Amino acid sequence: MKRLAIIGALSACLLGGIALEAVADEKTEKALEERIKRLEKLVEELTEHEAREAKEGKEKEKEMKTGEKPLGFGSTGSGKLIYAKPFVSSPRTTVGGYMDLQYRLFNSSSSTGVGQPSTGNGSSSFDQQRFVPFFYSDITDRLKVAAELEIEHGIRSKSNDGSSIEVSLEFATIDYLIHEKLNFRAGIILLPVGKFNLLHDSPLNDLSDRPLVATAIIPSTLSETGAGFYGTFYPTRLSKLDYELYVTQGFNGYSTATGVLTPVITADAGLRNARQRVSTVEDGLDNNNGKAVVGRVAFSPILGVEVGGSGYYGSYDPASKRPLAIWAADWTFQRGPFELIGEAAWVYVRDNSKDLNGNPAPDLTFTGHFLPQRMDGYYVQGNYHFLPQFLRRWAPSYFTEASTFTAVVRWDQINTNSEFSDKKRERLTFGLNFRPIEDTVFKVDYQFNFEDGKNNRARNDGLVLSVATYF
């Protein structure tokens, strides 16, 4: 309105000037044309400027409404967490991603833990762990699409043993936004079992390796095809309650890779090889036509505090008679530079210790034991964020207001066959990382790994150096 008033005033002045010239000069018509051209150009410039400001205002308003902000593990929410990515904008679809590189040096030939690469005696190796592009699109104000493609270990299409494809669609969802309290989601969904599975990106986490409980008990990345709902409630002025609830394909506890049904839920692998999207299934996409129910509720009473509870229930055998259940709890506490996070999970796989005929089923990966029915694990991690002021004064272009160091300590413990204590794995990790900006991190970690072997206790310690960044 202010600019319209300015345009009107300028028009009056210009046309008034023309009227005076008409009295004084016979060339009024030429002057009128010139002044009208100048007026039209001025109006065009002001209109374009007004449109640019209106567009910027809408973008800021959208950012405030969607709550998009730099992603951190302290981010709260559930269904909306997949949108908390540093996307790059284009007219309709936005594109981003992350990547990470590791250097590993371990002093023993034993495994560094379930789901982690094995190392040789005194071996060292570089590994391009992940290159993950992701995509997001606003189809309409209510329809959104998000997807993530994961490429592991460089250009290899399969792991060294040829057992699993390492290029996969990690998640791909269509969301229909009904109301903040109720939104519909369908596609390949990141299952909300614990919090780490939802926030597993390498640049986000302060240690290089994922927690043991997130590699065997809740095998990140755990995603499956399905549909369901998510939303947010505000019980009080300061508190928030988020939920997700889906019906999906279930786990597949048997593989047909050898031509016969072979159990894959073992003490060595935990649930990792039973994820149906990486299992070998001959007949159809669901091994038993049975569906699983999975959900998570997270309550944040005040800013900086969140406690979550998750559950999963579904069949894992071809006849859809044997259930698999997972219960998980997670917590995040932040106060100033201190942060305490963690997660615990319990698994019950009914009758996994028996074959399909009801006979005892030995665990071939662990002689003398039956296949596991119960598993459990947890991790507790403390972070302290800091930046010495003398570094900022010494090199302000390298150590800015956005830079930070983080000192980390984490304790992991899992047991992939709770009936026997000798399948317990424990890990103590000390780490220090530097973030020049929030989205990029350089990490230095040292692990003390305690692994219970078949007849003796093995210990495998090692150094992990890594760099990860969003792009």
mmCIF file of N, CA, C and O in Angstrom, residues 74-161:
data_model
loop_
_atom_site.group_PDB
_atom_site.id
_atom_site.type_symbol
_atom_site.label_atom_id
_atom_site.label_comp_id
_atom_site.label_asym_id
_atom_site.label_seq_id
_atom_site.Cartn_x
_atom_site.Cartn_y
_atom_site.Cartn_z
ATOM 1 N N GLY A 74 18.878 -33.498 19.506
ATOM 2 C CA GLY A 74 17.907 -32.962 20.435
ATOM 3 C C GLY A 74 16.611 -32.555 19.769
ATOM 4 O O GLY A 74 15.675 -32.136 20.439
ATOM 5 N N SER A 75 16.546 -32.673 18.424
ATOM 6 C CA SER A 75 15.304 -32.357 17.725
ATOM 7 C C SER A 75 14.194 -33.253 18.233
ATOM 8 O O SER A 75 14.372 -34.458 18.374
ATOM 9 N N THR A 76 13.037 -32.668 18.504
ATOM 10 C CA THR A 76 11.914 -33.451 18.988
ATOM 11 C C THR A 76 10.929 -33.661 17.857
ATOM 12 O O THR A 76 10.994 -33.015 16.823
ATOM 13 N N GLY A 77 10.018 -34.575 18.102
ATOM 14 C CA GLY A 77 9.041 -34.887 17.080
ATOM 15 C C GLY A 77 9.130 -36.343 16.719
ATOM 16 O O GLY A 77 9.896 -37.109 17.261
ATOM 17 N N SER A 78 8.340 -36.738 15.738
ATOM 18 C CA SER A 78 8.369 -38.122 15.307
ATOM 19 C C SER A 78 8.140 -38.157 13.808
ATOM 20 O O SER A 78 9.079 -38.279 13.048
ATOM 21 N N GLY A 79 6.913 -38.018 13.374
ATOM 22 C CA GLY A 79 6.639 -38.094 11.945
ATOM 23 C C GLY A 79 7.317 -37.036 11.121
ATOM 24 O O GLY A 79 7.613 -37.242 9.949
ATOM 25 N N LYS A 80 7.586 -35.874 11.713
ATOM 26 C CA LYS A 80 8.156 -34.764 10.950
ATOM 27 C C LYS A 80 9.681 -34.787 10.883
ATOM 28 O O LYS A 80 10.279 -33.965 10.200
ATOM 29 N N LEU A 81 10.323 -35.729 11.588
ATOM 30 C CA LEU A 81 11.783 -35.706 11.658
ATOM 31 C C LEU A 81 12.442 -35.927 10.300
ATOM 32 O O LEU A 81 13.535 -35.427 10.051
ATOM 33 N N ILE A 82 11.800 -36.663 9.390
ATOM 34 C CA ILE A 82 12.439 -36.924 8.107
ATOM 35 C C ILE A 82 12.544 -35.660 7.265
ATOM 36 O O ILE A 82 13.333 -35.597 6.320
ATOM 37 N N TYR A 83 11.740 -34.620 7.580
ATOM 38 C CA TYR A 83 11.815 -33.382 6.818
ATOM 39 C C TYR A 83 12.884 -32.430 7.351
ATOM 40 O O TYR A 83 13.179 -31.411 6.731
ATOM 41 N N ALA A 84 13.468 -32.749 8.510
ATOM 42 C CA ALA A 84 14.442 -31.850 9.128
ATOM 43 C C ALA A 84 15.807 -32.066 8.506
ATOM 44 O O ALA A 84 16.750 -32.510 9.141
ATOM 45 N N LYS A 85 15.924 -31.804 7.233
ATOM 46 C CA LYS A 85 17.162 -32.007 6.479
ATOM 47 C C LYS A 85 17.588 -30.675 5.850
ATOM 48 O O LYS A 85 16.749 -29.840 5.518
ATOM 49 N N PRO A 86 18.878 -30.470 5.638
ATOM 50 C CA PRO A 86 19.336 -29.237 4.981
ATOM 51 C C PRO A 86 19.174 -29.327 3.467
ATOM 52 O O PRO A 86 20.129 -29.548 2.726
ATOM 53 N N PHE A 87 17.951 -29.190 2.996
ATOM 54 C CA PHE A 87 17.676 -29.330 1.577
ATOM 55 C C PHE A 87 18.162 -28.107 0.787
ATOM 56 O O PHE A 87 18.289 -27.011 1.300
ATOM 57 N N VAL A 88 18.411 -28.352 -0.507
ATOM 58 C CA VAL A 88 18.721 -27.273 -1.444
ATOM 59 C C VAL A 88 17.492 -27.078 -2.311
ATOM 60 O O VAL A 88 16.916 -28.033 -2.825
ATOM 61 N N SER A 89 17.074 -25.831 -2.495
ATOM 62 C CA SER A 89 15.788 -25.562 -3.116
ATOM 63 C C SER A 89 15.883 -25.423 -4.627
ATOM 64 O O SER A 89 16.847 -24.909 -5.179
ATOM 65 N N SER A 90 14.870 -25.951 -5.321
ATOM 66 C CA SER A 90 14.643 -25.722 -6.739
ATOM 67 C C SER A 90 13.170 -25.365 -6.886
ATOM 68 O O SER A 90 12.446 -25.364 -5.890
ATOM 69 N N PRO A 91 12.675 -25.073 -8.098
ATOM 70 C CA PRO A 91 11.297 -24.585 -8.190
ATOM 71 C C PRO A 91 10.257 -25.456 -7.493
ATOM 72 O O PRO A 91 9.343 -24.956 -6.864
ATOM 73 N N ARG A 92 10.380 -26.801 -7.570
ATOM 74 C CA ARG A 92 9.354 -27.643 -6.963
ATOM 75 C C ARG A 92 9.945 -28.709 -6.042
ATOM 76 O O ARG A 92 9.392 -29.004 -4.994
ATOM 77 N N THR A 93 11.051 -29.309 -6.437
ATOM 78 C CA THR A 93 11.675 -30.377 -5.651
ATOM 79 C C THR A 93 12.996 -29.886 -5.086
ATOM 80 O O THR A 93 13.759 -29.204 -5.762
ATOM 81 N N THR A 94 13.264 -30.234 -3.831
ATOM 82 C CA THR A 94 14.520 -29.867 -3.196
ATOM 83 C C THR A 94 15.380 -31.115 -3.049
ATOM 84 O O THR A 94 14.878 -32.227 -2.840
ATOM 85 N N VAL A 95 16.690 -30.915 -3.153
ATOM 86 C CA VAL A 95 17.648 -32.019 -3.171
ATOM 87 C C VAL A 95 18.734 -31.747 -2.144
ATOM 88 O O VAL A 95 19.197 -30.615 -1.997
ATOM 89 N N GLY A 96 19.137 -32.767 -1.434
ATOM 90 C CA GLY A 96 20.237 -32.660 -0.477
ATOM 91 C C GLY A 96 20.900 -34.014 -0.333
ATOM 92 O O GLY A 96 20.773 -34.881 -1.193
ATOM 93 N N GLY A 97 21.586 -34.220 0.774
ATOM 94 C CA GLY A 97 22.215 -35.510 1.001
ATOM 95 C C GLY A 97 23.284 -35.423 2.065
ATOM 96 O O GLY A 97 23.511 -34.364 2.656
ATOM 97 N N TYR A 98 23.944 -36.572 2.315
ATOM 98 C CA TYR A 98 25.100 -36.579 3.202
ATOM 99 C C TYR A 98 26.058 -37.675 2.778
ATOM 100 O O TYR A 98 25.688 -38.608 2.044
ATOM 101 N N MET A 99 27.267 -37.575 3.227
ATOM 102 C CA MET A 99 28.281 -38.588 2.956
ATOM 103 C C MET A 99 29.226 -38.656 4.139
ATOM 104 O O MET A 99 29.325 -37.710 4.923
ATOM 105 N N ASP A 100 29.890 -39.810 4.289
ATOM 106 C CA ASP A 100 30.892 -39.922 5.340
ATOM 107 C C ASP A 100 31.998 -40.888 4.917
ATOM 108 O O ASP A 100 31.772 -41.836 4.160
ATOM 109 N N LEU A 101 33.193 -40.610 5.391
ATOM 110 C CA LEU A 101 34.391 -41.404 5.107
ATOM 111 C C LEU A 101 35.028 -41.774 6.431
ATOM 112 O O LEU A 101 35.134 -40.943 7.338
ATOM 113 N N GLN A 102 35.498 -43.055 6.538
ATOM 114 C CA GLN A 102 36.117 -43.529 7.772
ATOM 115 C C GLN A 102 37.514 -44.077 7.510
ATOM 116 O O GLN A 102 37.799 -44.621 6.441
ATOM 117 N N TYR A 103 38.359 -43.937 8.522
ATOM 118 C CA TYR A 103 39.628 -44.671 8.578
ATOM 119 C C TYR A 103 39.617 -45.467 9.870
ATOM 120 O O TYR A 103 39.391 -44.914 10.961
ATOM 121 N N ARG A 104 39.842 -46.786 9.778
ATOM 122 C CA ARG A 104 39.740 -47.677 10.922
ATOM 123 C C ARG A 104 41.082 -48.374 11.151
ATOM 124 O O ARG A 104 41.691 -48.892 10.217
ATOM 125 N N LEU A 105 41.522 -48.392 12.411
ATOM 126 C CA LEU A 105 42.759 -49.064 12.794
ATOM 127 C C LEU A 105 42.480 -49.858 14.063
ATOM 128 O O LEU A 105 42.281 -49.281 15.137
ATOM 129 N N PHE A 106 42.446 -51.200 13.943
ATOM 130 C CA PHE A 106 42.146 -52.067 15.073
ATOM 131 C C PHE A 106 43.284 -53.052 15.308
ATOM 132 O O PHE A 106 44.029 -53.403 14.375
ATOM 133 N N ASN A 107 43.411 -53.510 16.540
ATOM 134 C CA ASN A 107 44.562 -54.333 16.920
ATOM 135 C C ASN A 107 44.238 -55.811 17.027
ATOM 136 O O ASN A 107 45.031 -56.580 17.562
ATOM 137 N N SER A 108 43.065 -56.250 16.573
ATOM 138 C CA SER A 108 42.702 -57.655 16.650
ATOM 139 C C SER A 108 41.926 -58.038 15.415
ATOM 140 O O SER A 108 41.334 -57.193 14.740
ATOM 141 N N SER A 109 41.913 -59.340 15.115
ATOM 142 C CA SER A 109 41.214 -59.829 13.937
ATOM 143 C C SER A 109 39.741 -60.076 14.199
ATOM 144 O O SER A 109 38.983 -60.366 13.285
ATOM 145 N N SER A 110 39.316 -60.022 15.470
ATOM 146 C CA SER A 110 37.910 -60.267 15.771
ATOM 147 C C SER A 110 37.067 -59.101 15.315
ATOM 148 O O SER A 110 37.548 -57.997 15.111
ATOM 149 N N SER A 111 35.783 -59.354 15.185
ATOM 150 C CA SER A 111 34.867 -58.333 14.699
ATOM 151 C C SER A 111 34.795 -57.167 15.668
ATOM 152 O O SER A 111 34.933 -57.324 16.877
ATOM 153 N N THR A 112 34.560 -55.979 15.151
ATOM 154 C CA THR A 112 34.383 -54.805 15.993
ATOM 155 C C THR A 112 32.975 -54.705 16.538
ATOM 156 O O THR A 112 32.642 -53.746 17.214
ATOM 157 N N GLY A 113 32.155 -55.676 16.226
ATOM 158 C CA GLY A 113 30.788 -55.665 16.747
ATOM 159 C C GLY A 113 29.786 -55.970 15.665
ATOM 160 O O GLY A 113 30.068 -55.859 14.476
ATOM 161 N N VAL A 114 28.611 -56.397 16.039
ATOM 162 C CA VAL A 114 27.571 -56.734 15.082
ATOM 163 C C VAL A 114 27.292 -55.537 14.184
ATOM 164 O O VAL A 114 27.112 -54.430 14.637
ATOM 165 N N GLY A 115 27.297 -55.808 12.877
ATOM 166 C CA GLY A 115 26.974 -54.744 11.941
ATOM 167 C C GLY A 115 28.137 -53.853 11.576
ATOM 168 O O GLY A 115 28.016 -52.954 10.767
ATOM 169 N N GLN A 116 29.322 -54.087 12.141
ATOM 170 C CA GLN A 116 30.486 -53.267 11.842
ATOM 171 C C GLN A 116 31.493 -54.070 11.032
ATOM 172 O O GLN A 116 31.542 -55.300 11.116
ATOM 173 N N PRO A 117 32.323 -53.412 10.202
ATOM 174 C CA PRO A 117 33.286 -54.149 9.398
ATOM 175 C C PRO A 117 34.283 -54.907 10.263
ATOM 176 O O PRO A 117 34.672 -54.466 11.334
ATOM 177 N N SER A 118 34.718 -56.078 9.795
ATOM 178 C CA SER A 118 35.759 -56.827 10.485
ATOM 179 C C SER A 118 37.123 -56.295 10.082
ATOM 180 O O SER A 118 37.296 -55.728 9.006
ATOM 181 N N THR A 119 38.106 -56.482 10.928
ATOM 182 C CA THR A 119 39.454 -56.017 10.647
ATOM 183 C C THR A 119 40.435 -57.130 10.912
ATOM 184 O O THR A 119 40.198 -58.023 11.711
ATOM 185 N N GLY A 120 41.567 -57.086 10.234
ATOM 186 C CA GLY A 120 42.600 -58.097 10.424
ATOM 187 C C GLY A 120 43.576 -57.681 11.489
ATOM 188 O O GLY A 120 43.487 -56.598 12.060
ATOM 189 N N ASN A 121 44.546 -58.573 11.795
ATOM 190 C CA ASN A 121 45.551 -58.269 12.805
ATOM 191 C C ASN A 121 46.343 -57.030 12.396
ATOM 192 O O ASN A 121 46.996 -57.015 11.353
ATOM 193 N N GLY A 122 46.311 -56.015 13.197
ATOM 194 C CA GLY A 122 47.055 -54.803 12.897
ATOM 195 C C GLY A 122 46.616 -54.132 11.621
ATOM 196 O O GLY A 122 47.376 -53.379 11.028
ATOM 197 N N SER A 123 45.413 -54.402 11.167
ATOM 198 C CA SER A 123 44.980 -53.891 9.870
ATOM 199 C C SER A 123 44.480 -52.455 9.983
ATOM 200 O O SER A 123 44.075 -51.990 11.044
ATOM 201 N N SER A 124 44.511 -51.781 8.868
ATOM 202 C CA SER A 124 43.956 -50.433 8.781
ATOM 203 C C SER A 124 43.285 -50.296 7.427
ATOM 204 O O SER A 124 43.720 -50.911 6.444
ATOM 205 N N SER A 125 42.226 -49.510 7.375
ATOM 206 C CA SER A 125 41.498 -49.394 6.117
ATOM 207 C C SER A 125 40.729 -48.087 6.060
ATOM 208 O O SER A 125 40.265 -47.571 7.081
ATOM 209 N N PHE A 126 40.611 -47.567 4.827
ATOM 210 C CA PHE A 126 39.701 -46.461 4.536
ATOM 211 C C PHE A 126 38.404 -47.043 3.993
ATOM 212 O O PHE A 126 38.407 -48.069 3.302
ATOM 213 N N ASP A 127 37.307 -46.395 4.271
ATOM 214 C CA ASP A 127 36.024 -46.873 3.759
ATOM 215 C C ASP A 127 35.108 -45.685 3.521
ATOM 216 O O ASP A 127 34.881 -44.874 4.425
ATOM 217 N N GLN A 128 34.626 -45.586 2.283
ATOM 218 C CA GLN A 128 33.568 -44.622 1.983
ATOM 219 C C GLN A 128 32.268 -45.238 2.484
ATOM 220 O O GLN A 128 31.615 -46.005 1.781
ATOM 221 N N GLN A 129 31.923 -44.945 3.721
ATOM 222 C CA GLN A 129 30.811 -45.630 4.356
ATOM 223 C C GLN A 129 29.491 -45.419 3.604
ATOM 224 O O GLN A 129 28.820 -46.372 3.249
ATOM 225 N N ARG A 130 29.129 -44.185 3.393
ATOM 226 C CA ARG A 130 27.824 -43.921 2.799
ATOM 227 C C ARG A 130 27.862 -42.672 1.931
ATOM 228 O O ARG A 130 28.572 -41.711 2.233
ATOM 229 N N PHE A 131 27.097 -42.714 0.852
ATOM 230 C CA PHE A 131 26.766 -41.532 0.055
ATOM 231 C C PHE A 131 25.264 -41.581 -0.127
ATOM 232 O O PHE A 131 24.734 -42.507 -0.751
ATOM 233 N N VAL A 132 24.561 -40.611 0.462
ATOM 234 C CA VAL A 132 23.105 -40.707 0.574
ATOM 235 C C VAL A 132 22.455 -39.426 0.048
ATOM 236 O O VAL A 132 22.382 -38.422 0.765
ATOM 237 N N PRO A 133 21.983 -39.432 -1.191
ATOM 238 C CA PRO A 133 21.181 -38.299 -1.652
ATOM 239 C C PRO A 133 19.738 -38.425 -1.179
ATOM 240 O O PRO A 133 19.215 -39.533 -1.063
ATOM 241 N N PHE A 134 19.112 -37.289 -0.854
ATOM 242 C CA PHE A 134 17.699 -37.324 -0.520
ATOM 243 C C PHE A 134 16.945 -36.209 -1.226
ATOM 244 O O PHE A 134 17.519 -35.213 -1.666
ATOM 245 N N PHE A 135 15.647 -36.452 -1.354
ATOM 246 C CA PHE A 135 14.791 -35.621 -2.188
ATOM 247 C C PHE A 135 13.507 -35.297 -1.430
ATOM 248 O O PHE A 135 12.994 -36.129 -0.689
ATOM 249 N N TYR A 136 12.998 -34.101 -1.671
ATOM 250 C CA TYR A 136 11.766 -33.663 -1.013
ATOM 251 C C TYR A 136 10.994 -32.766 -1.975
ATOM 252 O O TYR A 136 11.585 -31.945 -2.688
ATOM 253 N N SER A 137 9.690 -32.951 -1.987
ATOM 254 C CA SER A 137 8.883 -32.146 -2.912
ATOM 255 C C SER A 137 7.549 -31.756 -2.276
ATOM 256 O O SER A 137 6.888 -32.593 -1.641
ATOM 257 N N ASP A 138 7.190 -30.500 -2.431
ATOM 258 C CA ASP A 138 5.858 -30.017 -2.084
ATOM 259 C C ASP A 138 4.998 -30.105 -3.338
ATOM 260 O O ASP A 138 5.102 -29.262 -4.234
ATOM 261 N N ILE A 139 4.163 -31.150 -3.418
ATOM 262 C CA ILE A 139 3.283 -31.278 -4.575
ATOM 263 C C ILE A 139 2.170 -30.244 -4.478
ATOM 264 O O ILE A 139 1.852 -29.544 -5.432
ATOM 265 N N THR A 140 1.552 -30.191 -3.299
ATOM 266 C CA THR A 140 0.612 -29.122 -2.963
ATOM 267 C C THR A 140 0.889 -28.751 -1.512
ATOM 268 O O THR A 140 1.819 -29.274 -0.892
ATOM 269 N N ASP A 141 0.054 -27.859 -0.973
ATOM 270 C CA ASP A 141 0.221 -27.491 0.431
ATOM 271 C C ASP A 141 -0.012 -28.680 1.350
ATOM 272 O O ASP A 141 0.498 -28.709 2.472
ATOM 273 N N ARG A 142 -0.753 -29.672 0.885
ATOM 274 C CA ARG A 142 -1.085 -30.823 1.728
ATOM 275 C C ARG A 142 -0.380 -32.108 1.308
ATOM 276 O O ARG A 142 -0.325 -33.055 2.095
ATOM 277 N N LEU A 143 0.147 -32.184 0.109
ATOM 278 C CA LEU A 143 0.806 -33.390 -0.385
ATOM 279 C C LEU A 143 2.315 -33.187 -0.442
ATOM 280 O O LEU A 143 2.792 -32.222 -1.052
ATOM 281 N N LYS A 144 3.055 -34.103 0.179
ATOM 282 C CA LYS A 144 4.510 -34.004 0.205
ATOM 283 C C LYS A 144 5.109 -35.375 -0.105
ATOM 284 O O LYS A 144 4.530 -36.415 0.254
ATOM 285 N N VAL A 145 6.270 -35.367 -0.745
ATOM 286 C CA VAL A 145 7.010 -36.591 -1.044
ATOM 287 C C VAL A 145 8.421 -36.434 -0.511
ATOM 288 O O VAL A 145 9.054 -35.383 -0.692
ATOM 289 N N ALA A 146 8.919 -37.461 0.172
ATOM 290 C CA ALA A 146 10.298 -37.458 0.661
ATOM 291 C C ALA A 146 10.904 -38.828 0.385
ATOM 292 O O ALA A 146 10.227 -39.857 0.505
ATOM 293 N N ALA A 147 12.190 -38.849 0.012
ATOM 294 C CA ALA A 147 12.865 -40.110 -0.306
ATOM 295 C C ALA A 147 14.360 -39.977 -0.037
ATOM 296 O O ALA A 147 14.910 -38.878 -0.050
ATOM 297 N N GLU A 148 14.999 -41.118 0.215
ATOM 298 C CA GLU A 148 16.428 -41.159 0.501
ATOM 299 C C GLU A 148 17.019 -42.408 -0.141
ATOM 300 O O GLU A 148 16.506 -43.515 0.037
ATOM 301 N N LEU A 149 18.084 -42.239 -0.909
ATOM 302 C CA LEU A 149 18.765 -43.339 -1.595
ATOM 303 C C LEU A 149 20.121 -43.534 -0.946
ATOM 304 O O LEU A 149 20.916 -42.597 -0.870
ATOM 305 N N GLU A 150 20.405 -44.766 -0.474
ATOM 306 C CA GLU A 150 21.662 -45.030 0.232
ATOM 307 C C GLU A 150 22.597 -45.861 -0.636
ATOM 308 O O GLU A 150 22.219 -46.927 -1.136
ATOM 309 N N ILE A 151 23.830 -45.366 -0.794
ATOM 310 C CA ILE A 151 24.878 -46.088 -1.515
ATOM 311 C C ILE A 151 26.010 -46.314 -0.529
ATOM 312 O O ILE A 151 26.630 -45.354 -0.052
ATOM 313 N N GLU A 152 26.281 -47.573 -0.195
ATOM 314 C CA GLU A 152 27.268 -47.893 0.836
ATOM 315 C C GLU A 152 28.572 -48.391 0.221
ATOM 316 O O GLU A 152 28.577 -49.072 -0.800
ATOM 317 N N HIS A 153 29.661 -48.050 0.877
ATOM 318 C CA HIS A 153 30.997 -48.574 0.562
ATOM 319 C C HIS A 153 31.393 -48.319 -0.890
ATOM 320 O O HIS A 153 31.843 -49.212 -1.609
ATOM 321 N N GLY A 154 31.213 -47.103 -1.327
ATOM 322 C CA GLY A 154 31.702 -46.724 -2.644
ATOM 323 C C GLY A 154 30.863 -47.276 -3.764
ATOM 324 O O GLY A 154 29.643 -47.273 -3.716
ATOM 325 N N ILE A 155 31.525 -47.811 -4.794
ATOM 326 C CA ILE A 155 30.816 -48.212 -6.011
ATOM 327 C C ILE A 155 30.411 -49.669 -6.013
ATOM 328 O O ILE A 155 29.783 -50.137 -6.951
ATOM 329 N N ARG A 156 30.772 -50.435 -4.984
ATOM 330 C CA ARG A 156 30.403 -51.843 -4.968
ATOM 331 C C ARG A 156 28.896 -51.988 -4.836
ATOM 332 O O ARG A 156 28.267 -51.352 -3.994
ATOM 333 N N SER A 157 28.317 -52.849 -5.683
ATOM 334 C CA SER A 157 26.875 -53.044 -5.623
ATOM 335 C C SER A 157 26.483 -54.085 -4.600
ATOM 336 O O SER A 157 25.329 -54.188 -4.228
ATOM 337 N N LYS A 158 27.456 -54.927 -4.133
ATOM 338 C CA LYS A 158 27.175 -55.936 -3.140
ATOM 339 C C LYS A 158 28.284 -55.959 -2.107
ATOM 340 O O LYS A 158 29.398 -55.506 -2.354
ATOM 341 N N SER A 159 27.983 -56.512 -0.939
ATOM 342 C CA SER A 159 28.991 -56.653 0.093
ATOM 343 C C SER A 159 29.989 -57.721 -0.324
ATOM 344 O O SER A 159 29.776 -58.468 -1.287
ATOM 345 N N ASN A 160 31.098 -57.823 0.394
ATOM 346 C CA ASN A 160 32.163 -58.746 0.020
ATOM 347 C C ASN A 160 31.696 -60.197 -0.052
ATOM 348 O O ASN A 160 32.198 -60.980 -0.853
ATOM 349 N N ASP A 161 30.755 -60.588 0.790
ATOM 350 C CA ASP A 161 30.268 -61.964 0.757
ATOM 351 C C ASP A 161 29.108 -62.153 -0.220
ATOM 352 O O ASP A 161 28.576 -63.250 -0.364
#
